[in-house]
Amino acid sequence: MITPSPSAATSAIPSRWSIFPGILKDSLTVFWGDWLDLRVRVTQVVASGLVSPLIYILAFGLGLGSALDSAMQPPAGDNYLEFILPGMVALSSMTISFGGTTFSICGERLYSKTFEEILLLPVHPLSLFLGKMMAGVLRGLMTSGSVIAIALITTGNWRFLSPLFLLVLILNCAVFSGLGVIIGLNVKSLEGVGLLNNFLIVPMSFLGATFFDPATLPIVLKAVVYLLPLTYTSISLRSAVYLPLAQFPWYSIPVLLLAAIVLSVVGAYQFSHQKD
């Protein structure tokens, strides 16, 4: 019986890890293809995701907020408008990361019929998923960047650009663009996308701690709210801007990262078994 030498066993370890640089390179190639299509619609992408946050800022931050400020002090920020601004950044990044990615894949699958060409690329399924996800992350960052600009003008607080704030924002975009990829691979029509948006994204927009502090909720409702990934983003962005670093909810980063990893595994499996 021939046993492998220790040097042979050791040399097999790098070969297993050597696949990851190739996956990253192929992911950037897939991403670049989406970027070439996206760059001609940058203004449209930014504007489409800016409407809802602006309406919420005007209606809740300035309208309802003026009444709430006279009755209570928000747990973070000097007034209710400042309190909801980080939530509006989370909301805009979620909406466009999910919606833009889902509709992009659905358009390729159901209408332009170009999605088969992507499936024929000689790359790892994880590269296909990560490339599409990175395009969704870019969409979310472009839109949320406009909301951040509004927040900077309104508050003058430069912590909206802190590394911790941007890290949480990128993780949020990764989670919802990854979810958008999976939904886009499975829906049968654009009507199905609208249905999922109404039952998933819209409720999360209001229940994801964007307009309230979840710490004040009853235990049953708090359990429901903390099942939503947007909740961890909203409280983390708010803490990164207004609270001391010692009060930052550090648990939110591994939660969002784990959600992104799980979605990546599911998305890679979906790509490897996609029949379109």
Short mmCIF file of N, CA and C in Angstrom, two decimals, residues 47-65 80-81 84-85 88 91-92 147 150 206 211:
data_model
loop_
_atom_site.label_atom_id
_atom_site.label_comp_id
_atom_site.label_asym_id
_atom_site.label_seq_id
_atom_site.Cartn_x
_atom_site.Cartn_y
_atom_site.Cartn_z
N ALA A 47 -32.08 58.03 -9.54
CA ALA A 47 -33.34 58.75 -9.36
C ALA A 47 -34.46 57.82 -8.93
N SER A 48 -34.50 56.60 -9.49
CA SER A 48 -35.60 55.68 -9.18
C SER A 48 -35.60 55.27 -7.72
N GLY A 49 -34.44 55.14 -7.12
CA GLY A 49 -34.38 54.75 -5.72
C GLY A 49 -34.42 55.90 -4.74
N LEU A 50 -34.46 57.10 -5.25
CA LEU A 50 -34.44 58.28 -4.39
C LEU A 50 -35.83 58.80 -4.07
N VAL A 51 -36.83 58.40 -4.86
CA VAL A 51 -38.18 58.95 -4.71
C VAL A 51 -38.77 58.58 -3.35
N SER A 52 -38.81 57.27 -3.05
CA SER A 52 -39.43 56.84 -1.79
C SER A 52 -38.76 57.42 -0.56
N PRO A 53 -37.42 57.38 -0.43
CA PRO A 53 -36.80 57.99 0.75
C PRO A 53 -37.11 59.48 0.88
N LEU A 54 -37.15 60.21 -0.23
CA LEU A 54 -37.47 61.64 -0.15
C LEU A 54 -38.89 61.86 0.35
N ILE A 55 -39.83 61.03 -0.11
CA ILE A 55 -41.22 61.15 0.36
C ILE A 55 -41.29 60.85 1.86
N TYR A 56 -40.59 59.81 2.29
CA TYR A 56 -40.60 59.46 3.71
C TYR A 56 -39.94 60.56 4.54
N ILE A 57 -38.87 61.15 4.04
CA ILE A 57 -38.20 62.22 4.77
C ILE A 57 -39.12 63.42 4.92
N LEU A 58 -39.82 63.77 3.86
CA LEU A 58 -40.72 64.92 3.91
C LEU A 58 -41.94 64.63 4.78
N ALA A 59 -42.54 63.44 4.61
CA ALA A 59 -43.78 63.13 5.32
C ALA A 59 -43.54 62.82 6.78
N PHE A 60 -42.55 61.97 7.05
CA PHE A 60 -42.31 61.54 8.43
C PHE A 60 -41.29 62.43 9.14
N GLY A 61 -40.18 62.70 8.47
CA GLY A 61 -39.13 63.48 9.13
C GLY A 61 -39.53 64.91 9.40
N LEU A 62 -40.13 65.58 8.40
CA LEU A 62 -40.50 66.98 8.57
C LEU A 62 -41.95 67.14 9.02
N GLY A 63 -42.85 66.32 8.48
CA GLY A 63 -44.26 66.44 8.84
C GLY A 63 -44.56 65.89 10.22
N LEU A 64 -44.51 64.57 10.34
CA LEU A 64 -44.76 63.93 11.63
C LEU A 64 -43.68 64.27 12.64
N GLY A 65 -42.46 64.44 12.18
CA GLY A 65 -41.35 64.71 13.09
C GLY A 65 -41.51 65.98 13.88
N TYR A 80 -36.36 63.92 15.24
CA TYR A 80 -36.85 62.72 14.57
C TYR A 80 -36.33 62.61 13.14
N LEU A 81 -36.13 63.74 12.47
CA LEU A 81 -35.58 63.70 11.12
C LEU A 81 -34.19 63.07 11.13
N ILE A 84 -34.37 59.21 11.61
CA ILE A 84 -34.78 58.32 10.52
C ILE A 84 -33.82 58.35 9.33
N LEU A 85 -32.92 59.32 9.25
CA LEU A 85 -32.05 59.42 8.08
C LEU A 85 -31.20 58.17 7.86
N MET A 88 -33.35 55.67 6.30
CA MET A 88 -33.64 55.94 4.90
C MET A 88 -32.49 55.49 3.99
N LEU A 91 -33.03 51.81 3.81
CA LEU A 91 -34.20 51.52 2.98
C LEU A 91 -33.90 51.67 1.49
N SER A 92 -33.23 52.75 1.11
CA SER A 92 -32.93 52.97 -0.30
C SER A 92 -31.97 51.91 -0.83
N VAL A 147 -28.95 59.58 -0.86
CA VAL A 147 -29.58 59.81 0.44
C VAL A 147 -28.54 60.28 1.46
N ILE A 150 -27.99 63.89 1.01
CA ILE A 150 -29.06 64.66 1.65
C ILE A 150 -28.84 64.73 3.16
N PHE A 206 -41.16 49.12 6.52
CA PHE A 206 -41.76 49.76 7.69
C PHE A 206 -41.44 49.03 8.99
N PHE A 211 -38.16 53.52 11.09
CA PHE A 211 -38.91 54.64 11.64
C PHE A 211 -39.05 54.60 13.15
#
